[in-house]
mmCIF file of C-alpha atoms in Angstrom:
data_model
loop_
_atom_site.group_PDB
_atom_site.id
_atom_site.type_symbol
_atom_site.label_atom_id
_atom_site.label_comp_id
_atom_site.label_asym_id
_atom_site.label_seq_id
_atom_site.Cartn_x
_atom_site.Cartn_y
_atom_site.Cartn_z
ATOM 1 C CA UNK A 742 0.000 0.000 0.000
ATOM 2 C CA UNK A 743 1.401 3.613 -0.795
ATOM 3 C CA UNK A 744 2.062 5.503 2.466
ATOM 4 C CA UNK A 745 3.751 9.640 2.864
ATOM 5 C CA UNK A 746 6.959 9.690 1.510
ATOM 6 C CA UNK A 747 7.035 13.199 0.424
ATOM 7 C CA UNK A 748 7.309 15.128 3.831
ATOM 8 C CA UNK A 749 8.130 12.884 6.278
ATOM 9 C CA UNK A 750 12.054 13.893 5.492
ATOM 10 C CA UNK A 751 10.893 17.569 6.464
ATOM 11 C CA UNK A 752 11.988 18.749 9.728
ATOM 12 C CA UNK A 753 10.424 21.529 11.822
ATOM 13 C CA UNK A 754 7.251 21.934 9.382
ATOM 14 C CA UNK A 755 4.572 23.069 10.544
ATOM 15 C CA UNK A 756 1.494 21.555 8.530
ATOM 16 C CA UNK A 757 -1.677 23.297 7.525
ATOM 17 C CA UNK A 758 -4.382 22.175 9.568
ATOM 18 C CA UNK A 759 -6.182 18.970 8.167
ATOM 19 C CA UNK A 760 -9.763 20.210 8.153
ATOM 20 C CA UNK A 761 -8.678 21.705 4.387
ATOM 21 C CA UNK A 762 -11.782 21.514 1.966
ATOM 22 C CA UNK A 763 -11.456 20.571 -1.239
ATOM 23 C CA UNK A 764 -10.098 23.457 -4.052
ATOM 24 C CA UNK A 765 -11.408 21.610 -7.645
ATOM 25 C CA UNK A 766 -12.477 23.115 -10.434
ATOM 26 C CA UNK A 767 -15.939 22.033 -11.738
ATOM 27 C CA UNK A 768 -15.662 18.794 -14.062
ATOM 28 C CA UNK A 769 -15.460 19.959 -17.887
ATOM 29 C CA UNK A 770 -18.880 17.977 -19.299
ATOM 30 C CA UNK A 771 -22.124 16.607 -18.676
ATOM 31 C CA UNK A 772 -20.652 13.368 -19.773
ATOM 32 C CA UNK A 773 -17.693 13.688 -17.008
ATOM 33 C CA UNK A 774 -19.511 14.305 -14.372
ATOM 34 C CA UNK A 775 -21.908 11.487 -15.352
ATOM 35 C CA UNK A 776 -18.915 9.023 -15.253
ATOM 36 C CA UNK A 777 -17.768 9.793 -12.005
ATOM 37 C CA UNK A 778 -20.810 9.940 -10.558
ATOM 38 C CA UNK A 779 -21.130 6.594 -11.411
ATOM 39 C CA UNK A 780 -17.841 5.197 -10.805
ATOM 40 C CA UNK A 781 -18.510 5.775 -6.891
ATOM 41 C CA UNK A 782 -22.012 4.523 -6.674
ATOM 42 C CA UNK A 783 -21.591 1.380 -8.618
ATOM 43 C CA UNK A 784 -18.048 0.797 -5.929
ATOM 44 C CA UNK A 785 -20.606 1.678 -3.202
ATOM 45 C CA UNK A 786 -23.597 -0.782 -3.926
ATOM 46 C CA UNK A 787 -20.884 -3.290 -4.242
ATOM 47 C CA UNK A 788 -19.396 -2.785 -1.146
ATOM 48 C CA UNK A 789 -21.948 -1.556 0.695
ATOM 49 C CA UNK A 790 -21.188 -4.458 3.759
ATOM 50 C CA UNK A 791 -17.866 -2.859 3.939
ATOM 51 C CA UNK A 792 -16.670 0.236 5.751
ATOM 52 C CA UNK A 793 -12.686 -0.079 5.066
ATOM 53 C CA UNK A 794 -12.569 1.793 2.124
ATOM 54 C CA UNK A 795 -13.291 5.604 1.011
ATOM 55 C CA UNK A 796 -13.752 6.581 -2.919
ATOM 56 C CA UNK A 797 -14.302 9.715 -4.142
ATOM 57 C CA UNK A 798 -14.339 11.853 -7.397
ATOM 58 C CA UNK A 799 -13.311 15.450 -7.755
ATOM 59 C CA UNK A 800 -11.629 16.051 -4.410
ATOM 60 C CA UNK A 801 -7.903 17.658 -3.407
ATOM 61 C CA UNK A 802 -5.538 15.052 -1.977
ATOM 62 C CA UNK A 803 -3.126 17.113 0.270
ATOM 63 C CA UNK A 804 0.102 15.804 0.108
ATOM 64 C CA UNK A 805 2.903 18.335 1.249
ATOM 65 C CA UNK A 806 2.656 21.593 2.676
ATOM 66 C CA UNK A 807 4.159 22.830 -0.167
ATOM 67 C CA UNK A 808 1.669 21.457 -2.963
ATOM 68 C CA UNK A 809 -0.483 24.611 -1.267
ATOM 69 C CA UNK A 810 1.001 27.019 -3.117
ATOM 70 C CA UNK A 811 1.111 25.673 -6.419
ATOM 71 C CA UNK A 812 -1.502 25.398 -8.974
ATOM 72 C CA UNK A 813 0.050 22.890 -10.754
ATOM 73 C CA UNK A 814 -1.804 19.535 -9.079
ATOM 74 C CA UNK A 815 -5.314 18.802 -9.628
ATOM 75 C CA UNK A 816 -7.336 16.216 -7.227
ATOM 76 C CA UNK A 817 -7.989 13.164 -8.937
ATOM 77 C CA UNK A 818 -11.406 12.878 -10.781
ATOM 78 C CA UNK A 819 -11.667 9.647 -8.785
ATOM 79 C CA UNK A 820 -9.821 7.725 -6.240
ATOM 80 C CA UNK A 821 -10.341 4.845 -3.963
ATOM 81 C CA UNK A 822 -7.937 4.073 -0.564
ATOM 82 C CA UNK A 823 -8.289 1.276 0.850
ATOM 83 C CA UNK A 824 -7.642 -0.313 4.523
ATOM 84 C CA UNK A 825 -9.340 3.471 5.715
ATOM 85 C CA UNK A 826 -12.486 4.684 7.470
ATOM 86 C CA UNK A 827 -15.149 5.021 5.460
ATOM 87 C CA UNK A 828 -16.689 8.309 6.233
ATOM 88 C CA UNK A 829 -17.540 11.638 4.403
ATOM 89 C CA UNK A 830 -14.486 14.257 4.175
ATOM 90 C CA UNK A 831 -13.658 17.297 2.664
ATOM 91 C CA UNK A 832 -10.703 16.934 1.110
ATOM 92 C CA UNK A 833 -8.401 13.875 1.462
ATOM 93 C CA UNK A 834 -5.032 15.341 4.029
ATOM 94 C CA UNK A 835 -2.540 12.833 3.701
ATOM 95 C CA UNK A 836 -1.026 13.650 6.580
ATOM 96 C CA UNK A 837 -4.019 13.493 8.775
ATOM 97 C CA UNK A 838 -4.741 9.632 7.047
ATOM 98 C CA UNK A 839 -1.867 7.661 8.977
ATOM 99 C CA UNK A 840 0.570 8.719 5.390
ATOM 100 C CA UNK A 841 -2.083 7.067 2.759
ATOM 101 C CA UNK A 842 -2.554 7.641 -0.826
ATOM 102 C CA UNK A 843 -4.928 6.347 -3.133
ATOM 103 C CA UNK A 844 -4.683 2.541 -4.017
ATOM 104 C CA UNK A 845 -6.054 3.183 -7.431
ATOM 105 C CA UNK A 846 -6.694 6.777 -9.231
ATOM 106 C CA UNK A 847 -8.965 7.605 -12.426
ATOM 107 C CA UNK A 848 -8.261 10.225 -14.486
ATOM 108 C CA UNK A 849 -11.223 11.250 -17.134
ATOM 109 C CA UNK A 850 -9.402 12.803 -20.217
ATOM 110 C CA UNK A 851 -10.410 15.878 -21.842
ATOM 111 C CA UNK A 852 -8.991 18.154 -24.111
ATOM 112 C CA UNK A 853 -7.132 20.624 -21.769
ATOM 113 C CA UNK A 854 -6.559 17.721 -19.184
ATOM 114 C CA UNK A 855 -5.283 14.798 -21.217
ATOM 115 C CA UNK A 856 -1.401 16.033 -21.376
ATOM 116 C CA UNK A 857 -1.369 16.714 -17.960
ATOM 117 C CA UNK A 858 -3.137 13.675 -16.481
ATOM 118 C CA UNK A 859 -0.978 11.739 -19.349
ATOM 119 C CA UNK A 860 2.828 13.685 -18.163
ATOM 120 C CA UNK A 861 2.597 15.360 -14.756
ATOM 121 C CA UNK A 862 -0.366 14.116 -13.056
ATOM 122 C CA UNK A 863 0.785 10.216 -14.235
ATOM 123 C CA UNK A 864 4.880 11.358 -12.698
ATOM 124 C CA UNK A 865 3.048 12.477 -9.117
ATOM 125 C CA UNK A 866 0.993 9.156 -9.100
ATOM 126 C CA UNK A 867 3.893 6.986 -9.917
ATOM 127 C CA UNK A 868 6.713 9.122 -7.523
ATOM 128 C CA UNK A 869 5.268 10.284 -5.029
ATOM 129 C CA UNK A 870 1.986 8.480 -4.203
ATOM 130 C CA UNK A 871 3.196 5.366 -5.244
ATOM 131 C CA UNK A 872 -0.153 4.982 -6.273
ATOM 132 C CA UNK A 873 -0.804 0.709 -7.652
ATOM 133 C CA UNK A 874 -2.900 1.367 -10.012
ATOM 134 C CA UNK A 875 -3.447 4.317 -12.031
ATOM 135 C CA UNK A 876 -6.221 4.208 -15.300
ATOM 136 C CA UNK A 877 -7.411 6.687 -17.608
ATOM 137 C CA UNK A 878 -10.709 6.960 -19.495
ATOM 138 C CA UNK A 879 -12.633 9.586 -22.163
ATOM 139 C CA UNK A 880 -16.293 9.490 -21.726
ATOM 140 C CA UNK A 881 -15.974 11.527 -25.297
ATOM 141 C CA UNK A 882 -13.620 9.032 -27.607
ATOM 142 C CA UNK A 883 -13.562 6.390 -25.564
ATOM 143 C CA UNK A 884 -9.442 6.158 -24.985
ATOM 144 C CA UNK A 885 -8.994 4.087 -22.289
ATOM 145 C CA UNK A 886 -5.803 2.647 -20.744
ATOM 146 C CA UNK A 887 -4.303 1.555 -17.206
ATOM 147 C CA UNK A 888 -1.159 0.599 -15.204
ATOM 148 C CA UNK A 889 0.343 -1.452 -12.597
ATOM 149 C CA UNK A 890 3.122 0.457 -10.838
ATOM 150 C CA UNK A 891 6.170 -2.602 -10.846
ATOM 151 C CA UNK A 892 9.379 -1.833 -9.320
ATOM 152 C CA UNK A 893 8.642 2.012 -8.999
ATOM 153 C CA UNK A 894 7.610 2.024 -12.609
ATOM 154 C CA UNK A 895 4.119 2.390 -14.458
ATOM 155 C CA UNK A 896 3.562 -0.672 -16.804
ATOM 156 C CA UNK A 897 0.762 -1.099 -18.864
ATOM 157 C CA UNK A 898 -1.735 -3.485 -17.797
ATOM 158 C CA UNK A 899 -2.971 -6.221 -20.519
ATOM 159 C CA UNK A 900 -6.676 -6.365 -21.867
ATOM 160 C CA UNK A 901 -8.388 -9.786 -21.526
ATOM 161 C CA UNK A 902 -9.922 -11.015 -24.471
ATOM 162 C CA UNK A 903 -13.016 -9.263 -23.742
ATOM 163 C CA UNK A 904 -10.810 -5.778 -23.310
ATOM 164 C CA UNK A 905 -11.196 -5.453 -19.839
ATOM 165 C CA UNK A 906 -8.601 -4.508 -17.867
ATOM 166 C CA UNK A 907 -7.765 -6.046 -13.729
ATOM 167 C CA UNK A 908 -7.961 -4.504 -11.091
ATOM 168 C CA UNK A 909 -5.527 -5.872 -8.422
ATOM 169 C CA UNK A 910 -6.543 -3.294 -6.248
ATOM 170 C CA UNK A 911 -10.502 -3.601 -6.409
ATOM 171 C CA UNK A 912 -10.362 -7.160 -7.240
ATOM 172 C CA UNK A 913 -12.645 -6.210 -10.447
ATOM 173 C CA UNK A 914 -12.177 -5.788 -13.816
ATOM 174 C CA UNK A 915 -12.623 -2.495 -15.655
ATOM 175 C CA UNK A 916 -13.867 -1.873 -19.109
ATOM 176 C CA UNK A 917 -16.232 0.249 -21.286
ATOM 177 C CA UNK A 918 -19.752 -1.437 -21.747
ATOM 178 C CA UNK A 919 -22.069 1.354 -23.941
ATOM 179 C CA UNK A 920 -19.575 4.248 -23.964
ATOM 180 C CA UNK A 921 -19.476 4.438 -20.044
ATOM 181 C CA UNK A 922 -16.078 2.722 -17.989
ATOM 182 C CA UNK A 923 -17.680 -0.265 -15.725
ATOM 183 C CA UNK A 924 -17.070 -2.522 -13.096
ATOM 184 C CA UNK A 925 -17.185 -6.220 -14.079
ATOM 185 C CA UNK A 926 -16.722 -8.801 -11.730
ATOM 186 C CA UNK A 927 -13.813 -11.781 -12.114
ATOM 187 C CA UNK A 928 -16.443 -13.670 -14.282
ATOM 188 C CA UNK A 929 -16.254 -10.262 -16.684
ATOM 189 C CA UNK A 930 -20.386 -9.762 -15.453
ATOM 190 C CA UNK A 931 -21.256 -6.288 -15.661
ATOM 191 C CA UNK A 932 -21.402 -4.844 -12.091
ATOM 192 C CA UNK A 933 -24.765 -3.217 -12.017
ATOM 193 C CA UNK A 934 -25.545 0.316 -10.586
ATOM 194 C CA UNK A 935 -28.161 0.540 -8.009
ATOM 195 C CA UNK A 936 -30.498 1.837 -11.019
ATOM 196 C CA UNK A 937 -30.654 -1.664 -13.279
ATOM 197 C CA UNK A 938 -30.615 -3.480 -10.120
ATOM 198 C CA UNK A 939 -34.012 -1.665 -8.927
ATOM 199 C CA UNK A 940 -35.167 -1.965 -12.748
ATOM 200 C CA UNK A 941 -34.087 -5.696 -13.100
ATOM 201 C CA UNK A 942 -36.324 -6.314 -9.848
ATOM 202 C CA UNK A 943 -39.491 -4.488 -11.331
ATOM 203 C CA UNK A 944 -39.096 -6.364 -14.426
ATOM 204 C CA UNK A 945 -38.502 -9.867 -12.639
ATOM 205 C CA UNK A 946 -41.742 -8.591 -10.426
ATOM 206 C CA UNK A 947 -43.873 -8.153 -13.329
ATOM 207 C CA UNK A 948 -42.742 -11.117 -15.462
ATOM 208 C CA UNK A 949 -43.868 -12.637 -12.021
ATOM 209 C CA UNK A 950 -47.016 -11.607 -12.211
ATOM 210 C CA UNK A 951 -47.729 -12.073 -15.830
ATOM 211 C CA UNK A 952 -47.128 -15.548 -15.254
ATOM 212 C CA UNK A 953 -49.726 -15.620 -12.310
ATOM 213 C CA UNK A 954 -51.982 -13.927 -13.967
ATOM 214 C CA UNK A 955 -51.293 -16.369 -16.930
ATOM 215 C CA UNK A 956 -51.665 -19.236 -14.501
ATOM 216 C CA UNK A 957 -54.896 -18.409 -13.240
ATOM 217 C CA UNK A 958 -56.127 -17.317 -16.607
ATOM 218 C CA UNK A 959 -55.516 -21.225 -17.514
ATOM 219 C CA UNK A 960 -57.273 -22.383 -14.638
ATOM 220 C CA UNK A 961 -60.159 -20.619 -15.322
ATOM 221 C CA UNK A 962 -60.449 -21.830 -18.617
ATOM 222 C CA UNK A 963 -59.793 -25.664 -17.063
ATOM 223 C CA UNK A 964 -62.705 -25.092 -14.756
ATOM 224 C CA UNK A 965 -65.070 -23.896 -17.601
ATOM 225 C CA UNK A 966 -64.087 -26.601 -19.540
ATOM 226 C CA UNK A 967 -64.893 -29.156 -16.541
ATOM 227 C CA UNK A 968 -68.252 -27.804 -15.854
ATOM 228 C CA UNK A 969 -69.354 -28.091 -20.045
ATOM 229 C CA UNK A 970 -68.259 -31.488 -20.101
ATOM 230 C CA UNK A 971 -70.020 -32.176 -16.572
ATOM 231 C CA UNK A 972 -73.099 -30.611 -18.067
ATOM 232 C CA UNK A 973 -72.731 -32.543 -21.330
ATOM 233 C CA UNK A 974 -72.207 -35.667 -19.636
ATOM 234 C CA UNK A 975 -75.525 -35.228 -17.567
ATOM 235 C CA UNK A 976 -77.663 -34.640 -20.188
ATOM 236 C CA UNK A 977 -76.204 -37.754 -21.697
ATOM 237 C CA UNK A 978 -78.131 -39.171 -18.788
ATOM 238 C CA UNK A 979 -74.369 -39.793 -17.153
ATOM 239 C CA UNK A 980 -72.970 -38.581 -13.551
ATOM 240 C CA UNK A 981 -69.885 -36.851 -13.736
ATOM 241 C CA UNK A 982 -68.915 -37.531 -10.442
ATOM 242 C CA UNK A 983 -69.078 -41.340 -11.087
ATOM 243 C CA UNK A 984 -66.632 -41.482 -14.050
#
């Protein structure tokens, strides 16, 4: 797991106080925000039994007391830290979370983003978080890529044949499923947002009751059928309870 490296070689700092809220600028589309949006509530249906974790989109990770004064960092457009108390926050203070940083970061390109989430933003990740797993995605062309950090080093991780990419990290795959980055479990099943679940279960409900409804509709027509023949049979001069 990544844990501070970047000031805890500083000597007589005096830190900014932890309760820091979050300095991001608004996310650049409809489509962006959309994505992110849905990154964390899909993670958070699936592990809503667990309270270990914290993910996030759109929020400053404090790292050094220095980072303050420079506009050159961004907050991820979505993280996830693991092994961590799972609770709402302002802004993620590294130094106020026992030294941790992200276990896996997603960056969602743009056109005045992509360079630097491609060159600086992927350098901070890989030196100074130390960050496992670090993936890309845009909601608008579709690029998506990701990497395992190995010996200090971003490497790029492999598509299955079905183009997902693993997720060490989340024990999940990742990979675009109509134009939108998903979860996908180890089978490669689509990990479903709260939304298809709830629609799933009115569909199952009413395909339920359709086939009552059909059920009952057949014994209906069963009965009616009994009682012709019964009435048949009797004026035949024949009881239909004796046959």
């Amino acid at each position: 797991m990544s844990t501070a490296k970047d000031f805890e070689t500083l000597e007589d700092v005096i830190f900014p106080p932890g309760d820091l809220e979050s300095n991001e600028p608004p996310l650049e589309t409809y489509l962006h925000l959309q994505q992110m949006l849905l990154l964390i509530k899909c993670l958070d249906w699936w592990w809503r039994d667990h309270n270990n974790f914290f993910a996030a989109g759109n929020l400053s990770i404090y790292y050094s007391p220095r980072q303050r004064k420079s506009q050159d960092f961004r907050g991820p457009d979505f993280f996830v830290v693991l092994n961590t108390e799972r609770k709402p926050r302002d802004s993620w203070v590294v130094w106020e979370e026992d030294g941790k940083y992200p276990n896996l970061i997603i960056e969602l390109l743009s056109k005045s983003t992509a360079a630097i989430d491609k060159g600086l933003k992927k350098q901070i990740y890989q030196d100074i978080f130390r960050t496992p797993e670090y993936f890309w995605f845009d909601p608008k062309n579709l690029e998506f890529a990701g990497f395992i950090l190995l010996g200090g080093t971003y490497q790029l991780i492999e598509p299955n044949p079905q183009g997902l990419l693993w997720s060490q990290q989340l024990s999940l795959y990742l990979g675009v499923h109509e134009n939108q980055l998903r979860y996908f479990n180890a089978e490669g099943n689509l990990i479903p947002t709260p939304e298809e679940i709830a629609q799933w279960e009115a569909e199952h409900a009413e395909q339920q009751r359709q086939r009552a409804e059909q059920e009952a509709q057949r014994a209906e027509q069963e009965k009616q059928r009994a009682e012709r023949l019964a009435v048949k049979l009797r004026e035949l001069g024949i009881d239909p309870n004796t046959i």
